[in-house]
Amino acid sequence: MITQIRGKLVEKNPTYAVVDCSGVGYLMHISLHTYSSLPNDENVLLYTHLSVREDAHTLYGFSTKMEREVFLLLTSVSGVGPSTARTMLSSMTSQEVQQAIASEDVKLIQSVKGIGAKTAQRVIVDLKDKVLKTFDVDEVSVVQNNTNKEEALSALEVLGFVRKQADKVIGGILKETPDASVEMLIKQALKKL
């Protein structure tokens, strides 16, 4: 029904934003990624989704169409409501969500608050084909990077580093150089850990 809102940003909070559009203030629930991309009090354009339930009409705002599409895909899965989808998009970027689904990374999806093992598996089963077709994610590179990442993480764990810290560092390295080899990942991570 309401697909986008353009107006002056009146209020900005990590969980919601209020946009004044011709004298009417629209409260939109947003992810942390959308929050960080919003200016302080300028004119903004947010892509929206109106969730209608018996007890509430809730407007969700997104800085990009891609984030909105991933949100809609996530909410199409049984057991994943708008709040859980927003939490997932606050924990990971829409690209990271797509990569996690395409590479069947149950642990990463399960790491989001409110998502258990069964729901994480359901997300992958229901959305993997859609993600690969809709967003043109290259499955081969996803699996390759995931394998390289896992090997590098295992090596760093053997060297005595905490997996969680190593995972963050390697994730950052993969953002800069997605086709990094295992050796390169380990060398770069050792410099940053």
PDB file of C-alpha atoms in Angstrom:
ATOM      1  CA  MET A   1       0.000   0.000   0.000  1.00  0.00           C
ATOM      2  CA  ILE A   2       2.675   2.535   1.010  1.00  0.00           C
ATOM      3  CA  THR A   3       5.826   1.748  -0.941  1.00  0.00           C
ATOM      4  CA  GLN A   4       8.037   4.733  -0.095  1.00  0.00           C
ATOM      5  CA  ILE A   5       8.033   7.939   1.917  1.00  0.00           C
ATOM      6  CA  ARG A   6       9.997  11.085   1.099  1.00  0.00           C
ATOM      7  CA  GLY A   7      10.117  13.892   3.616  1.00  0.00           C
ATOM      8  CA  LYS A   8      12.032  15.658   6.368  1.00  0.00           C
ATOM      9  CA  LEU A   9      13.544  13.418   9.023  1.00  0.00           C
ATOM     10  CA  VAL A  10      12.074  14.653  12.313  1.00  0.00           C
ATOM     11  CA  GLU A  11      13.257  12.001  14.742  1.00  0.00           C
ATOM     12  CA  LYS A  12      15.917   9.318  14.465  1.00  0.00           C
ATOM     13  CA  ASN A  13      16.390   6.421  16.863  1.00  0.00           C
ATOM     14  CA  PRO A  14      18.253   3.074  16.438  1.00  0.00           C
ATOM     15  CA  THR A  15      14.892   1.263  16.192  1.00  0.00           C
ATOM     16  CA  TYR A  16      12.626   3.809  14.507  1.00  0.00           C
ATOM     17  CA  ALA A  17      12.524   7.019  12.503  1.00  0.00           C
ATOM     18  CA  VAL A  18       9.816   9.657  12.094  1.00  0.00           C
ATOM     19  CA  VAL A  19       9.521  11.325   8.686  1.00  0.00           C
ATOM     20  CA  ASP A  20       7.351  14.414   8.199  1.00  0.00           C
ATOM     21  CA  CYS A  21       5.622  14.186   4.854  1.00  0.00           C
ATOM     22  CA  SER A  22       3.414  17.207   4.090  1.00  0.00           C
ATOM     23  CA  GLY A  23       2.622  17.758   7.763  1.00  0.00           C
ATOM     24  CA  VAL A  24       1.981  14.095   8.622  1.00  0.00           C
ATOM     25  CA  GLY A  25       4.636  12.298  10.697  1.00  0.00           C
ATOM     26  CA  TYR A  26       5.141   8.642   9.742  1.00  0.00           C
ATOM     27  CA  LEU A  27       6.775   6.414  12.359  1.00  0.00           C
ATOM     28  CA  MET A  28       8.762   3.654  10.678  1.00  0.00           C
ATOM     29  CA  HIS A  29      10.524   0.786  12.387  1.00  0.00           C
ATOM     30  CA  ILE A  30      14.043   0.500  10.972  1.00  0.00           C
ATOM     31  CA  SER A  31      17.126  -1.718  11.177  1.00  0.00           C
ATOM     32  CA  LEU A  32      20.466  -0.532  12.562  1.00  0.00           C
ATOM     33  CA  HIS A  33      21.882  -0.446   9.021  1.00  0.00           C
ATOM     34  CA  THR A  34      19.139   1.924   7.899  1.00  0.00           C
ATOM     35  CA  TYR A  35      19.684   3.996  11.062  1.00  0.00           C
ATOM     36  CA  SER A  36      23.395   4.377  10.327  1.00  0.00           C
ATOM     37  CA  SER A  37      22.716   5.442   6.729  1.00  0.00           C
ATOM     38  CA  LEU A  38      20.228   8.185   7.669  1.00  0.00           C
ATOM     39  CA  PRO A  39      21.381  11.820   7.899  1.00  0.00           C
ATOM     40  CA  ASN A  40      20.479  13.774  11.043  1.00  0.00           C
ATOM     41  CA  ASP A  41      17.649  16.043   9.921  1.00  0.00           C
ATOM     42  CA  GLU A  42      17.579  16.325   6.165  1.00  0.00           C
ATOM     43  CA  ASN A  43      15.105  15.231   3.525  1.00  0.00           C
ATOM     44  CA  VAL A  44      15.157  11.460   3.218  1.00  0.00           C
ATOM     45  CA  LEU A  45      13.608   8.726   1.095  1.00  0.00           C
ATOM     46  CA  LEU A  46      12.751   5.460   2.804  1.00  0.00           C
ATOM     47  CA  TYR A  47      11.334   2.396   1.064  1.00  0.00           C
ATOM     48  CA  THR A  48       8.547   0.962   3.176  1.00  0.00           C
ATOM     49  CA  HIS A  49       6.470  -2.078   3.950  1.00  0.00           C
ATOM     50  CA  LEU A  50       3.164  -1.849   5.808  1.00  0.00           C
ATOM     51  CA  SER A  51       2.544  -4.900   8.001  1.00  0.00           C
ATOM     52  CA  VAL A  52      -1.158  -5.300   8.770  1.00  0.00           C
ATOM     53  CA  ARG A  53      -2.215  -7.571  11.633  1.00  0.00           C
ATOM     54  CA  GLU A  54      -5.382  -7.802  13.681  1.00  0.00           C
ATOM     55  CA  ASP A  55      -3.932  -5.739  16.508  1.00  0.00           C
ATOM     56  CA  ALA A  56      -1.543  -3.397  14.673  1.00  0.00           C
ATOM     57  CA  HIS A  57      -0.637  -1.629  11.451  1.00  0.00           C
ATOM     58  CA  THR A  58       3.151  -1.279  11.511  1.00  0.00           C
ATOM     59  CA  LEU A  59       5.247   0.594   8.973  1.00  0.00           C
ATOM     60  CA  TYR A  60       8.819  -0.622   8.346  1.00  0.00           C
ATOM     61  CA  GLY A  61      11.368   1.624   6.649  1.00  0.00           C
ATOM     62  CA  PHE A  62      14.477   0.655   4.654  1.00  0.00           C
ATOM     63  CA  SER A  63      17.308   2.681   3.180  1.00  0.00           C
ATOM     64  CA  THR A  64      17.522   0.450   0.089  1.00  0.00           C
ATOM     65  CA  LYS A  65      15.125  -1.591  -2.022  1.00  0.00           C
ATOM     66  CA  MET A  66      17.446  -4.569  -1.559  1.00  0.00           C
ATOM     67  CA  GLU A  67      17.025  -4.464   2.230  1.00  0.00           C
ATOM     68  CA  ARG A  68      13.243  -4.325   1.813  1.00  0.00           C
ATOM     69  CA  GLU A  69      13.292  -7.320  -0.560  1.00  0.00           C
ATOM     70  CA  VAL A  70      15.356  -9.397   1.887  1.00  0.00           C
ATOM     71  CA  PHE A  71      12.990  -8.362   4.708  1.00  0.00           C
ATOM     72  CA  LEU A  72       9.977  -9.515   2.678  1.00  0.00           C
ATOM     73  CA  LEU A  73      11.680 -12.818   1.856  1.00  0.00           C
ATOM     74  CA  LEU A  74      12.508 -13.406   5.516  1.00  0.00           C
ATOM     75  CA  THR A  75       8.976 -12.649   6.685  1.00  0.00           C
ATOM     76  CA  SER A  76       7.608 -15.128   4.137  1.00  0.00           C
ATOM     77  CA  VAL A  77       9.192 -17.948   6.167  1.00  0.00           C
ATOM     78  CA  SER A  78       6.968 -19.568   8.763  1.00  0.00           C
ATOM     79  CA  GLY A  79       8.240 -18.636  12.232  1.00  0.00           C
ATOM     80  CA  VAL A  80       9.996 -15.442  11.118  1.00  0.00           C
ATOM     81  CA  GLY A  81       7.957 -12.353  11.913  1.00  0.00           C
ATOM     82  CA  PRO A  82       8.722  -8.725  11.081  1.00  0.00           C
ATOM     83  CA  SER A  83      10.535  -8.164  14.407  1.00  0.00           C
ATOM     84  CA  THR A  84      12.818 -11.156  13.886  1.00  0.00           C
ATOM     85  CA  ALA A  85      13.500 -10.143  10.270  1.00  0.00           C
ATOM     86  CA  ARG A  86      14.370  -6.603  11.424  1.00  0.00           C
ATOM     87  CA  THR A  87      16.684  -8.026  14.119  1.00  0.00           C
ATOM     88  CA  MET A  88      18.394 -10.163  11.487  1.00  0.00           C
ATOM     89  CA  LEU A  89      18.862  -7.144   9.216  1.00  0.00           C
ATOM     90  CA  SER A  90      20.265  -5.204  12.182  1.00  0.00           C
ATOM     91  CA  SER A  91      22.778  -7.965  12.929  1.00  0.00           C
ATOM     92  CA  MET A  92      23.852  -8.471   9.309  1.00  0.00           C
ATOM     93  CA  THR A  93      23.680  -6.491   6.083  1.00  0.00           C
ATOM     94  CA  SER A  94      21.205  -7.673   3.460  1.00  0.00           C
ATOM     95  CA  GLN A  95      24.160  -9.013   1.425  1.00  0.00           C
ATOM     96  CA  GLU A  96      25.431 -10.996   4.433  1.00  0.00           C
ATOM     97  CA  VAL A  97      21.953 -12.470   4.953  1.00  0.00           C
ATOM     98  CA  GLN A  98      21.863 -13.514   1.293  1.00  0.00           C
ATOM     99  CA  GLN A  99      25.350 -15.039   1.516  1.00  0.00           C
ATOM    100  CA  ALA A 100      24.450 -16.916   4.719  1.00  0.00           C
ATOM    101  CA  ILE A 101      21.327 -18.366   3.082  1.00  0.00           C
ATOM    102  CA  ALA A 102      23.093 -19.222  -0.194  1.00  0.00           C
ATOM    103  CA  SER A 103      25.987 -20.921   1.613  1.00  0.00           C
ATOM    104  CA  GLU A 104      23.648 -22.693   4.058  1.00  0.00           C
ATOM    105  CA  ASP A 105      25.413 -21.136   7.067  1.00  0.00           C
ATOM    106  CA  VAL A 106      22.997 -22.325   9.780  1.00  0.00           C
ATOM    107  CA  LYS A 107      25.304 -21.169  12.616  1.00  0.00           C
ATOM    108  CA  LEU A 108      25.426 -17.588  11.337  1.00  0.00           C
ATOM    109  CA  ILE A 109      21.656 -17.371  10.897  1.00  0.00           C
ATOM    110  CA  GLN A 110      21.121 -19.032  14.280  1.00  0.00           C
ATOM    111  CA  SER A 111      23.423 -16.458  15.899  1.00  0.00           C
ATOM    112  CA  VAL A 112      20.648 -13.869  15.464  1.00  0.00           C
ATOM    113  CA  LYS A 113      18.606 -13.351  18.629  1.00  0.00           C
ATOM    114  CA  GLY A 114      15.234 -15.068  18.361  1.00  0.00           C
ATOM    115  CA  ILE A 115      16.232 -17.630  15.733  1.00  0.00           C
ATOM    116  CA  GLY A 116      16.672 -21.224  16.792  1.00  0.00           C
ATOM    117  CA  ALA A 117      18.146 -24.162  14.887  1.00  0.00           C
ATOM    118  CA  LYS A 118      14.842 -25.247  13.308  1.00  0.00           C
ATOM    119  CA  THR A 119      13.948 -21.740  12.166  1.00  0.00           C
ATOM    120  CA  ALA A 120      17.457 -21.200  10.752  1.00  0.00           C
ATOM    121  CA  GLN A 121      17.164 -24.418   8.746  1.00  0.00           C
ATOM    122  CA  ARG A 122      13.673 -23.455   7.577  1.00  0.00           C
ATOM    123  CA  VAL A 123      14.993 -20.063   6.396  1.00  0.00           C
ATOM    124  CA  ILE A 124      17.661 -21.825   4.330  1.00  0.00           C
ATOM    125  CA  VAL A 125      15.313 -24.480   2.906  1.00  0.00           C
ATOM    126  CA  ASP A 126      12.603 -21.949   2.009  1.00  0.00           C
ATOM    127  CA  LEU A 127      14.809 -19.163   0.671  1.00  0.00           C
ATOM    128  CA  LYS A 128      18.001 -20.623  -0.839  1.00  0.00           C
ATOM    129  CA  ASP A 129      16.583 -21.043  -4.368  1.00  0.00           C
ATOM    130  CA  LYS A 130      14.846 -17.652  -4.239  1.00  0.00           C
ATOM    131  CA  VAL A 131      18.034 -15.902  -3.090  1.00  0.00           C
ATOM    132  CA  LEU A 132      20.140 -17.570  -5.778  1.00  0.00           C
ATOM    133  CA  LYS A 133      17.634 -16.647  -8.525  1.00  0.00           C
ATOM    134  CA  THR A 134      16.482 -13.220  -7.367  1.00  0.00           C
ATOM    135  CA  PHE A 135      19.760 -11.690  -6.221  1.00  0.00           C
ATOM    136  CA  ASP A 136      22.103 -13.478  -8.617  1.00  0.00           C
ATOM    137  CA  VAL A 137      24.380 -14.710  -5.832  1.00  0.00           C
ATOM    138  CA  ASP A 138      27.157 -16.894  -7.209  1.00  0.00           C
ATOM    139  CA  GLU A 139      26.767 -20.182  -5.304  1.00  0.00           C
ATOM    140  CA  VAL A 140      30.239 -21.465  -6.229  1.00  0.00           C
ATOM    141  CA  SER A 141      32.054 -18.419  -4.839  1.00  0.00           C
ATOM    142  CA  VAL A 142      29.872 -18.482  -1.720  1.00  0.00           C
ATOM    143  CA  VAL A 143      30.790 -22.102  -0.993  1.00  0.00           C
ATOM    144  CA  GLN A 144      34.462 -21.458  -1.821  1.00  0.00           C
ATOM    145  CA  ASN A 145      34.676 -18.411   0.450  1.00  0.00           C
ATOM    146  CA  ASN A 146      32.808 -20.242   3.181  1.00  0.00           C
ATOM    147  CA  THR A 147      35.290 -23.159   2.947  1.00  0.00           C
ATOM    148  CA  ASN A 148      38.282 -20.798   3.002  1.00  0.00           C
ATOM    149  CA  LYS A 149      36.779 -18.936   5.949  1.00  0.00           C
ATOM    150  CA  GLU A 150      36.167 -22.150   7.904  1.00  0.00           C
ATOM    151  CA  GLU A 151      39.684 -23.431   7.243  1.00  0.00           C
ATOM    152  CA  ALA A 152      41.213 -20.124   8.313  1.00  0.00           C
ATOM    153  CA  LEU A 153      39.049 -20.017  11.463  1.00  0.00           C
ATOM    154  CA  SER A 154      40.057 -23.562  12.380  1.00  0.00           C
ATOM    155  CA  ALA A 155      43.729 -22.703  11.922  1.00  0.00           C
ATOM    156  CA  LEU A 156      43.420 -19.574  14.081  1.00  0.00           C
ATOM    157  CA  GLU A 157      41.627 -21.572  16.784  1.00  0.00           C
ATOM    158  CA  VAL A 158      44.496 -24.072  16.813  1.00  0.00           C
ATOM    159  CA  LEU A 159      46.864 -21.130  17.237  1.00  0.00           C
ATOM    160  CA  GLY A 160      44.922 -20.135  20.369  1.00  0.00           C
ATOM    161  CA  PHE A 161      42.704 -17.304  19.147  1.00  0.00           C
ATOM    162  CA  VAL A 162      39.070 -16.981  20.227  1.00  0.00           C
ATOM    163  CA  ARG A 163      36.781 -18.067  17.366  1.00  0.00           C
ATOM    164  CA  LYS A 164      34.352 -15.153  17.760  1.00  0.00           C
ATOM    165  CA  GLN A 165      37.097 -12.516  17.450  1.00  0.00           C
ATOM    166  CA  ALA A 166      38.754 -14.354  14.579  1.00  0.00           C
ATOM    167  CA  ASP A 167      35.413 -14.648  12.781  1.00  0.00           C
ATOM    168  CA  LYS A 168      34.879 -10.866  12.939  1.00  0.00           C
ATOM    169  CA  VAL A 169      38.385 -10.146  11.638  1.00  0.00           C
ATOM    170  CA  ILE A 170      38.125 -12.683   8.812  1.00  0.00           C
ATOM    171  CA  GLY A 171      34.677 -11.352   7.911  1.00  0.00           C
ATOM    172  CA  GLY A 172      36.210  -7.886   7.532  1.00  0.00           C
ATOM    173  CA  ILE A 173      39.030  -9.233   5.366  1.00  0.00           C
ATOM    174  CA  LEU A 174      36.552 -11.066   3.128  1.00  0.00           C
ATOM    175  CA  LYS A 175      34.582  -7.826   2.633  1.00  0.00           C
ATOM    176  CA  GLU A 176      37.719  -6.132   1.278  1.00  0.00           C
ATOM    177  CA  THR A 177      38.995  -9.130  -0.728  1.00  0.00           C
ATOM    178  CA  PRO A 178      36.194 -11.680  -1.263  1.00  0.00           C
ATOM    179  CA  ASP A 179      38.421 -14.121  -3.190  1.00  0.00           C
ATOM    180  CA  ALA A 180      41.173 -14.288  -0.541  1.00  0.00           C
ATOM    181  CA  SER A 181      42.954 -17.626  -0.178  1.00  0.00           C
ATOM    182  CA  VAL A 182      43.144 -19.475   3.147  1.00  0.00           C
ATOM    183  CA  GLU A 183      46.807 -18.470   3.555  1.00  0.00           C
ATOM    184  CA  MET A 184      46.043 -14.819   2.876  1.00  0.00           C
ATOM    185  CA  LEU A 185      43.133 -14.864   5.337  1.00  0.00           C
ATOM    186  CA  ILE A 186      45.329 -16.317   8.086  1.00  0.00           C
ATOM    187  CA  LYS A 187      48.210 -13.896   7.426  1.00  0.00           C
ATOM    188  CA  GLN A 188      45.935 -10.843   7.380  1.00  0.00           C
ATOM    189  CA  ALA A 189      44.050 -12.030  10.485  1.00  0.00           C
ATOM    190  CA  LEU A 190      47.299 -12.565  12.413  1.00  0.00           C
ATOM    191  CA  LYS A 191      48.237  -8.940  11.739  1.00  0.00           C
ATOM    192  CA  LYS A 192      44.888  -7.713  13.082  1.00  0.00           C
ATOM    193  CA  LEU A 193      44.417 -10.040  16.068  1.00  0.00           C
TER     194      LEU A 193
END
